[in-house]
Amino acid sequence: MNRKRYLRYKYIMLTLLVLLISCSDDDSGVQPVIDDGEFSYLIAPALESAELYPMHPLTTLQSGTTSISQAQEIPDVPWNVLVAGRNGFVYLNYDGTLSKYSVDEQGILVNEGSVLGTGVSGGPLSTFTTESEMFVSTGTRFNESGVFAYQIINTDEMSETANGTITIDLKEGEGAAPSIYIFKEGKILVPYIHYDADGASYPFAPMQVYDAATMTLEKTISDDRTAGLGLSVVNSHGFDEAGNLYLISCPSNYWVANEDKPSGLLRINNGATDFDADYFMDLSSKFEGNHTAGFLYVGNNKAIVQVFDSEQISEYADYQWNFSVEYHVVDVITGETERLDIPLSLYPRHALDLARDGKGMIATTTETENAIYIYDSQTSTLSKGLVYDNTDYFEGIMTFR
């Protein structure tokens, strides 16, 4: 057995021993959960000291205790990037290959087919246009050509049915980066960042609108009240109960590099493809000038918002690797805010998703533990869910059913 395998074996055996002699009481309170034994959630933990980047299907994230020793490495795939989860399947990207996985009764990930993607990126862009059609780009998000490849994937057969390019008009020396793909009422919406020759975002938030059936560009819209709309590496938009679309911006140096513009919320109303001129929520003004990152709409006009504590950030790496992320609830209508009782956390990527019962899930890595917090918008209550031991941080969480 080589040294790397020996150290990994030794670590797993020690972890199992600790689990056998430790208490795993559920301290998540009386919060109702959906845990019918059906695997519905995926955690991507990371233990860099052992070069472990496995995947962990679970039946619930709303209670219990578990460990990275229970996670699984996919054979010949040392790491993966989360892309999407839907209808009981998980979509992961590794080295430019998009793969679909089912989860068997024992919680083992089973490869159901793969498609060569458009490249390698830490933040693939995707949206489902039907139950079995994915619009996706796995390649680099930023370039100076303004041309970005996409694929349309039949996810039943894991085959490419069409491909093409999204083109953003750029002048010499400029750059662009699509942020996210959103399917809305027969359209593909593509918010993007437009960079100047110095690598700073222009002071506006542009978005392209495509006909989803033909991928014909219909128009480009823009709003100068903010910049840096959407992020691919964390949930950054949501539809309310009336079908209105909310999108958060992040003009911080983490993503856009134009901190003269405030972070904020824009809205596109149901039936519309233009920004609502009467709606803008300046979030930076609500958070002592700090900028925001992720956004998760959780119902009842409420959303969970990630906020960077600027006092904890002195260099770029601090956005991810310092304990700099706060979590707040924002009422998207009244503008009222409430800071959630969660310690400062690191690594904001892929940290927000909805549970099967509609509650908001927050994956946190604090100075003392890794844990999932659950927010119920109907009762305005927060509880601690799954506690995850023996891992450095969460690379992400995802609901796939």
C-alpha positions as a Python dict, from the first residue, in 0.01 Angstrom:
ca = {
    (1, 'M'): (0, 0, 0),
    (2, 'N'): (154, 336, -101),
    (3, 'R'): (187, 617, 153),
    (4, 'K'): (-108, 819, 21),
    (5, 'R'): (-342, 520, 37),
    (6, 'Y'): (-211, 428, 381),
    (7, 'L'): (-271, 776, 522),
    (8, 'R'): (-620, 784, 375),
    (9, 'Y'): (-697, 438, 518),
    (10, 'K'): (-559, 540, 858),
    (11, 'Y'): (-769, 857, 860),
    (12, 'I'): (-1092, 676, 773),
    (13, 'M'): (-1034, 406, 1036),
    (14, 'L'): (-967, 667, 1305),
    (15, 'T'): (-1277, 861, 1202),
    (16, 'L'): (-1494, 550, 1222),
    (17, 'L'): (-1358, 476, 1569),
    (18, 'V'): (-1441, 827, 1686),
    (19, 'L'): (-1794, 791, 1548),
    (20, 'L'): (-1847, 461, 1726),
    (21, 'I'): (-1764, 608, 2066),
    (22, 'S'): (-1921, 950, 2019),
    (23, 'C'): (-2275, 1073, 2069),
    (24, 'S'): (-2479, 1169, 1765),
    (25, 'D'): (-2790, 1312, 1930),
    (26, 'D'): (-3012, 1522, 1705),
    (27, 'D'): (-3014, 1877, 1848),
    (28, 'S'): (-3208, 2032, 1561),
    (29, 'G'): (-3514, 2105, 1777),
    (30, 'V'): (-3871, 2032, 1679),
    (31, 'Q'): (-3848, 2152, 1319),
    (32, 'P'): (-4053, 1917, 1096),
    (33, 'V'): (-3838, 1748, 833),
    (34, 'I'): (-3889, 1541, 523),
    (35, 'D'): (-3685, 1225, 563),
    (36, 'D'): (-3869, 932, 410),
    (37, 'G'): (-3550, 739, 344),
    (38, 'E'): (-3526, 868, -13),
    (39, 'F'): (-3190, 1011, -111),
    (40, 'S'): (-3261, 1370, -208),
    (41, 'Y'): (-2960, 1582, -112),
    (42, 'L'): (-2595, 1594, -208),
    (43, 'I'): (-2311, 1737, -2),
    (44, 'A'): (-1966, 1796, -149),
    (45, 'P'): (-1727, 1800, 151),
    (46, 'A'): (-1356, 1871, 127),
    (47, 'L'): (-1065, 1748, 336),
    (48, 'E'): (-763, 1899, 169),
    (49, 'S'): (-512, 1752, 414),
    (50, 'A'): (-602, 1405, 285),
    (51, 'E'): (-677, 1518, -73),
    (52, 'L'): (-1035, 1403, -28),
    (53, 'Y'): (-1308, 1568, -241),
    (54, 'P'): (-1587, 1309, -233),
    (55, 'M'): (-1966, 1328, -278),
    (56, 'H'): (-2222, 1238, -13),
    (57, 'P'): (-2588, 1161, -97),
    (58, 'L'): (-2818, 1196, 205),
    (59, 'T'): (-3185, 1157, 286),
    (60, 'T'): (-3203, 1479, 488),
    (61, 'L'): (-2988, 1779, 574),
    (62, 'Q'): (-3229, 1902, 840),
    (63, 'S'): (-3109, 1686, 1128),
    (64, 'G'): (-2843, 1446, 1248),
    (65, 'T'): (-2467, 1414, 1244),
    (66, 'T'): (-2242, 1255, 987),
    (67, 'S'): (-1882, 1256, 867),
    (68, 'I'): (-1671, 1267, 554),
    (69, 'S'): (-1583, 903, 624),
    (70, 'Q'): (-1934, 820, 502),
    (71, 'A'): (-1885, 1004, 172),
    (72, 'Q'): (-1768, 837, -148),
    (73, 'E'): (-1505, 911, -407),
    (74, 'I'): (-1616, 843, -763),
    (75, 'P'): (-1367, 603, -926),
    (76, 'D'): (-1107, 779, -1142),
    (77, 'V'): (-1266, 1117, -1066),
    (78, 'P'): (-1067, 1289, -789),
    (79, 'W'): (-1292, 1596, -777),
    (80, 'N'): (-1614, 1725, -929),
    (81, 'V'): (-1795, 2052, -986),
    (82, 'L'): (-2163, 2068, -895),
    (83, 'V'): (-2382, 2160, -1193),
    (84, 'A'): (-2746, 2074, -1117),
    (85, 'G'): (-2984, 1832, -951),
    (86, 'R'): (-3326, 1733, -1083),
    (87, 'N'): (-3579, 1450, -1078),
    (88, 'G'): (-3360, 1226, -867),
    (89, 'F'): (-3043, 1276, -1071),
    (90, 'V'): (-2722, 1465, -1001),
    (91, 'Y'): (-2525, 1641, -1275),
    (92, 'L'): (-2152, 1688, -1215),
    (93, 'N'): (-1870, 1822, -1430),
    (94, 'Y'): (-1518, 1683, -1427),
    (95, 'D'): (-1239, 1795, -1659),
    (96, 'G'): (-1484, 1916, -1926),
    (97, 'T'): (-1714, 1613, -1911),
    (98, 'L'): (-2073, 1653, -1792),
    (99, 'S'): (-2205, 1336, -1626),
    (100, 'K'): (-2542, 1228, -1493),
    (101, 'Y'): (-2562, 1015, -1177),
    (102, 'S'): (-2845, 831, -1013),
    (103, 'V'): (-2834, 728, -646),
    (104, 'D'): (-2911, 366, -564),
    (105, 'E'): (-3083, 232, -251),
    (106, 'Q'): (-2752, 218, -66),
    (107, 'G'): (-2672, 581, -150),
    (108, 'I'): (-2411, 497, -412),
    (109, 'L'): (-2370, 732, -709),
    (110, 'V'): (-2417, 542, -1038),
    (111, 'N'): (-2305, 696, -1368),
    (112, 'E'): (-2598, 708, -1613),
    (113, 'G'): (-2413, 870, -1903),
    (114, 'S'): (-2176, 1149, -1996),
    (115, 'V'): (-2142, 1420, -2259),
    (116, 'L'): (-1826, 1605, -2356),
    (117, 'G'): (-1883, 1960, -2236),
    (118, 'T'): (-1771, 2299, -2359),
    (119, 'G'): (-1461, 2319, -2141),
    (120, 'V'): (-1341, 2343, -1784),
    (121, 'S'): (-1482, 2593, -1536),
    (122, 'G'): (-1531, 2612, -1163),
    (123, 'G'): (-1874, 2763, -1220),
    (124, 'P'): (-2075, 2599, -1500),
    (125, 'L'): (-2391, 2783, -1610),
    (126, 'S'): (-2711, 2584, -1658),
    (127, 'T'): (-3088, 2597, -1656),
    (128, 'F'): (-3356, 2343, -1736),
    (129, 'T'): (-3598, 2446, -2012),
    (130, 'T'): (-3810, 2129, -1975),
    (131, 'E'): (-3801, 1831, -1739),
    (132, 'S'): (-3546, 1662, -1966),
    (133, 'E'): (-3370, 1948, -2148),
    (134, 'M'): (-3072, 2130, -2000),
    (135, 'F'): (-2921, 2447, -2140),
    (136, 'V'): (-2561, 2445, -2018),
    (137, 'S'): (-2209, 2586, -2058),
    (138, 'T'): (-1926, 2415, -1873),
    (139, 'G'): (-1640, 2619, -2015),
    (140, 'T'): (-1457, 2934, -1916),
    (141, 'R'): (-1689, 3216, -1812),
    (142, 'F'): (-1459, 3510, -1894),
    (143, 'N'): (-1291, 3603, -2221),
    (144, 'E'): (-1212, 3902, -2442),
    (145, 'S'): (-1376, 3764, -2757),
    (146, 'G'): (-1731, 3785, -2623),
    (147, 'V'): (-1815, 3443, -2770),
    (148, 'F'): (-1933, 3172, -2529),
    (149, 'A'): (-2031, 2817, -2624),
    (150, 'Y'): (-2344, 2645, -2497),
    (151, 'Q'): (-2506, 2302, -2539),
    (152, 'I'): (-2861, 2176, -2521),
    (153, 'I'): (-2859, 1834, -2357),
    (154, 'N'): (-3130, 1569, -2365),
    (155, 'T'): (-3088, 1452, -2009),
    (156, 'D'): (-3297, 1134, -2058),
    (157, 'E'): (-3041, 1005, -2307),
    (158, 'M'): (-2746, 1226, -2206),
    (159, 'S'): (-2695, 1334, -2564),
    (160, 'E'): (-2633, 1673, -2721),
    (161, 'T'): (-2929, 1784, -2931),
    (162, 'A'): (-2795, 2127, -3026),
    (163, 'N'): (-2512, 2367, -2961),
    (164, 'G'): (-2425, 2724, -3040),
    (165, 'T'): (-2270, 3042, -2907),
    (166, 'I'): (-2377, 3343, -2709),
    (167, 'T'): (-2210, 3660, -2838),
    (168, 'I'): (-2153, 3978, -2641),
    (169, 'D'): (-2035, 4280, -2841),
    (170, 'L'): (-1701, 4400, -2708),
    (171, 'K'): (-1453, 4666, -2803),
    (172, 'E'): (-1081, 4592, -2821),
    (173, 'G'): (-938, 4527, -2476),
    (174, 'E'): (-1274, 4472, -2311),
    (175, 'G'): (-1390, 4148, -2157),
    (176, 'A'): (-1715, 3980, -2056),
    (177, 'A'): (-1842, 3700, -1834),
    (178, 'P'): (-2194, 3555, -1842),
    (179, 'S'): (-2316, 3519, -1483),
    (180, 'I'): (-2606, 3273, -1490),
    (181, 'Y'): (-2866, 3124, -1723),
    (182, 'I'): (-3233, 3167, -1630),
    (183, 'F'): (-3531, 3013, -1809),
    (184, 'K'): (-3836, 3237, -1784),
    (185, 'E'): (-4154, 3208, -1990),
    (186, 'G'): (-3994, 3075, -2307),
    (187, 'K'): (-3686, 3297, -2282),
    (188, 'I'): (-3325, 3236, -2181),
    (189, 'L'): (-3202, 3530, -1976),
    (190, 'V'): (-2825, 3585, -1964),
    (191, 'P'): (-2702, 3846, -1716),
    (192, 'Y'): (-2337, 3922, -1777),
    (193, 'I'): (-2049, 4136, -1657),
    (194, 'H'): (-1895, 4384, -1902),
    (195, 'Y'): (-1534, 4468, -1813),
    (196, 'D'): (-1326, 4761, -1929),
    (197, 'A'): (-964, 4742, -2043),
    (198, 'D'): (-846, 4771, -1681),
    (199, 'G'): (-1049, 4471, -1572),
    (200, 'A'): (-1313, 4668, -1382),
    (201, 'S'): (-1683, 4628, -1446),
    (202, 'Y'): (-1866, 4906, -1622),
    (203, 'P'): (-2115, 5075, -1384),
    (204, 'F'): (-2430, 4903, -1507),
    (205, 'A'): (-2597, 4563, -1507),
    (206, 'P'): (-2660, 4427, -1860),
    (207, 'M'): (-2861, 4121, -1960),
    (208, 'Q'): (-2936, 3951, -2290),
    (209, 'V'): (-3278, 3803, -2371),
    (210, 'Y'): (-3296, 3505, -2608),
    (211, 'D'): (-3588, 3313, -2754),
    (212, 'A'): (-3537, 2969, -2598),
    (213, 'A'): (-3677, 2781, -2898),
    (214, 'T'): (-3448, 2939, -3159),
    (215, 'M'): (-3175, 3099, -2943),
    (216, 'T'): (-3226, 3421, -3137),
    (217, 'L'): (-3114, 3728, -2948),
    (218, 'E'): (-3420, 3944, -2895),
    (219, 'K'): (-3268, 4235, -2704),
    (220, 'T'): (-3014, 4349, -2450),
    (221, 'I'): (-3140, 4534, -2146),
    (222, 'S'): (-2943, 4722, -1882),
    (223, 'D'): (-2985, 4891, -1545),
    (224, 'D'): (-2741, 5149, -1408),
    (225, 'R'): (-2858, 5132, -1046),
    (226, 'T'): (-2617, 4845, -979),
    (227, 'A'): (-2357, 4624, -1149),
    (228, 'G'): (-2249, 4263, -1144),
    (229, 'L'): (-2584, 4088, -1168),
    (230, 'G'): (-2588, 3723, -1066),
    (231, 'L'): (-2319, 3470, -977),
    (232, 'S'): (-2273, 3123, -1121),
    (233, 'V'): (-2109, 2979, -811),
    (234, 'V'): (-2392, 3048, -569),
    (235, 'N'): (-2768, 3077, -604),
    (236, 'S'): (-2838, 3438, -699),
    (237, 'H'): (-3195, 3460, -824),
    (238, 'G'): (-3543, 3332, -747),
    (239, 'F'): (-3908, 3348, -848),
    (240, 'D'): (-4173, 3452, -598),
    (241, 'E'): (-4519, 3299, -569),
    (242, 'A'): (-4655, 3538, -834),
    (243, 'G'): (-4385, 3447, -1088),
    (244, 'N'): (-4181, 3765, -1047),
    (245, 'L'): (-3805, 3716, -1085),
    (246, 'Y'): (-3562, 3867, -835),
    (247, 'L'): (-3188, 3891, -909),
    (248, 'I'): (-2910, 3997, -674),
    (249, 'S'): (-2595, 4183, -773),
    (250, 'C'): (-2242, 4158, -636),
    (251, 'P'): (-2025, 4454, -745),
    (252, 'S'): (-1758, 4362, -488),
    (253, 'N'): (-1401, 4278, -575),
    (254, 'Y'): (-1494, 3913, -526),
    (255, 'W'): (-1668, 3905, -862),
    (256, 'V'): (-1707, 4234, -1046),
    (257, 'A'): (-1454, 4489, -919),
    (258, 'N'): (-1671, 4799, -919),
    (259, 'E'): (-1740, 4877, -556),
    (260, 'D'): (-1864, 5226, -643),
    (261, 'K'): (-2199, 5066, -725),
    (262, 'P'): (-2417, 4924, -447),
    (263, 'S'): (-2517, 4562, -420),
    (264, 'G'): (-2889, 4534, -474),
    (265, 'L'): (-3197, 4354, -593),
    (266, 'L'): (-3358, 4401, -935),
    (267, 'R'): (-3693, 4257, -1040),
    (268, 'I'): (-3844, 4138, -1367),
    (269, 'N'): (-4218, 4099, -1328),
    (270, 'N'): (-4424, 3803, -1439),
    (271, 'G'): (-4496, 3836, -1811),
    (272, 'A'): (-4217, 4090, -1865),
    (273, 'T'): (-3861, 4081, -1998),
    (274, 'D'): (-3749, 4424, -1877),
    (275, 'F'): (-3626, 4533, -1536),
    (276, 'D'): (-3900, 4688, -1324),
    (277, 'A'): (-3813, 5058, -1332),
    (278, 'D'): (-4003, 5113, -1006),
    (279, 'Y'): (-3814, 4848, -812),
    (280, 'F'): (-3459, 4853, -680),
    (281, 'M'): (-3348, 4757, -332),
    (282, 'D'): (-3010, 4903, -233),
    (283, 'L'): (-2874, 4627, -10),
    (284, 'S'): (-2537, 4786, 62),
    (285, 'S'): (-2715, 5074, 237),
    (286, 'K'): (-2885, 4821, 463),
    (287, 'F'): (-2561, 4644, 555),
    (288, 'E'): (-2328, 4930, 652),
    (289, 'G'): (-2192, 4961, 299),
    (290, 'N'): (-2102, 4594, 271),
    (291, 'H'): (-2158, 4396, -46),
    (292, 'T'): (-2366, 4085, -95),
    (293, 'A'): (-2316, 3754, -275),
    (294, 'G'): (-2580, 3479, -282),
    (295, 'F'): (-2959, 3507, -270),
    (296, 'L'): (-3220, 3238, -200),
    (297, 'Y'): (-3591, 3316, -220),
    (298, 'V'): (-3763, 3111, 52),
    (299, 'G'): (-4125, 3225, 22),
    (300, 'N'): (-4351, 3466, 207),
    (301, 'N'): (-4163, 3760, 44),
    (302, 'K'): (-3844, 3659, 224),
    (303, 'A'): (-3499, 3575, 95),
    (304, 'I'): (-3173, 3463, 254),
    (305, 'V'): (-2883, 3686, 152),
    (306, 'Q'): (-2508, 3637, 197),
    (307, 'V'): (-2329, 3953, 311),
    (308, 'F'): (-1951, 4002, 315),
    (309, 'D'): (-1819, 4163, 634),
    (310, 'S'): (-1564, 4401, 484),
    (311, 'E'): (-1373, 4422, 813),
    (312, 'Q'): (-1274, 4059, 762),
    (313, 'I'): (-1145, 4115, 406),
    (314, 'S'): (-800, 4255, 334),
    (315, 'E'): (-716, 4055, 20),
    (316, 'Y'): (-902, 3864, -249),
    (317, 'A'): (-858, 3523, -83),
    (318, 'D'): (-1049, 3643, 222),
    (319, 'Y'): (-1377, 3636, 30),
    (320, 'Q'): (-1356, 3256, 32),
    (321, 'W'): (-1099, 3155, 291),
    (322, 'N'): (-1158, 3392, 580),
    (323, 'F'): (-1461, 3386, 807),
    (324, 'S'): (-1624, 3681, 634),
    (325, 'V'): (-1977, 3573, 536),
    (326, 'E'): (-2286, 3678, 730),
    (327, 'Y'): (-2640, 3554, 661),
    (328, 'H'): (-2940, 3783, 667),
    (329, 'V'): (-3310, 3755, 583),
    (330, 'V'): (-3449, 4032, 360),
    (331, 'D'): (-3813, 4103, 293),
    (332, 'V'): (-3810, 4175, -81),
    (333, 'I'): (-4119, 4397, -54),
    (334, 'T'): (-4076, 4596, 266),
    (335, 'G'): (-3696, 4593, 274),
    (336, 'E'): (-3687, 4481, 637),
    (337, 'T'): (-3379, 4280, 730),
    (338, 'E'): (-3278, 4043, 1009),
    (339, 'R'): (-2935, 3898, 1072),
    (340, 'L'): (-2953, 3526, 1129),
    (341, 'D'): (-2784, 3386, 1439),
    (342, 'I'): (-2509, 3208, 1247),
    (343, 'P'): (-2137, 3262, 1318),
    (344, 'L'): (-1923, 3412, 1044),
    (345, 'S'): (-1864, 3151, 777),
    (346, 'L'): (-1619, 3092, 496),
    (347, 'Y'): (-1651, 2958, 140),
    (348, 'P'): (-1979, 3108, 12),
    (349, 'R'): (-1993, 2896, -306),
    (350, 'H'): (-2293, 2664, -352),
    (351, 'A'): (-2397, 2726, 8),
    (352, 'L'): (-2769, 2794, -47),
    (353, 'D'): (-3053, 2570, -165),
    (354, 'L'): (-3416, 2488, -93),
    (355, 'A'): (-3508, 2174, 99),
    (356, 'R'): (-3783, 1949, -31),
    (357, 'D'): (-4031, 2116, 205),
    (358, 'G'): (-3939, 2463, 79),
    (359, 'K'): (-3729, 2572, 372),
    (360, 'G'): (-3400, 2745, 311),
    (361, 'M'): (-3078, 2549, 369),
    (362, 'I'): (-2749, 2721, 447),
    (363, 'A'): (-2418, 2532, 442),
    (364, 'T'): (-2177, 2694, 687),
    (365, 'T'): (-1815, 2643, 778),
    (366, 'T'): (-1748, 2840, 1095),
    (367, 'E'): (-1450, 2845, 1327),
    (368, 'T'): (-1601, 2563, 1535),
    (369, 'E'): (-1794, 2335, 1301),
    (370, 'N'): (-1950, 2255, 964),
    (371, 'A'): (-2327, 2260, 984),
    (372, 'I'): (-2643, 2309, 781),
    (373, 'Y'): (-2884, 2570, 911),
    (374, 'I'): (-3253, 2565, 822),
    (375, 'Y'): (-3468, 2877, 785),
    (376, 'D'): (-3848, 2855, 781),
    (377, 'S'): (-4002, 3164, 621),
    (378, 'Q'): (-4350, 3079, 745),
    (379, 'T'): (-4251, 3094, 1111),
    (380, 'S'): (-3941, 3317, 1071),
    (381, 'T'): (-3737, 3064, 1268),
    (382, 'L'): (-3383, 2932, 1230),
    (383, 'S'): (-3263, 2591, 1348),
    (384, 'K'): (-2944, 2392, 1318),
    (385, 'G'): (-2972, 2086, 1098),
    (386, 'L'): (-2706, 1837, 995),
    (387, 'V'): (-2367, 1867, 1166),
    (388, 'Y'): (-2085, 1741, 948),
    (389, 'D'): (-1766, 1623, 1118),
    (390, 'N'): (-1407, 1572, 1007),
    (391, 'T'): (-1406, 1798, 703),
    (392, 'D'): (-1238, 2129, 624),
    (393, 'Y'): (-1533, 2295, 451),
    (394, 'F'): (-1836, 2236, 230),
    (395, 'E'): (-1771, 2275, -142),
    (396, 'G'): (-2147, 2285, -183),
    (397, 'I'): (-2492, 2141, -117),
    (398, 'M'): (-2761, 2051, -368),
    (399, 'T'): (-3117, 1921, -368),
    (400, 'F'): (-3173, 1676, -652),
    (401, 'R'): (-3528, 1554, -597),
}
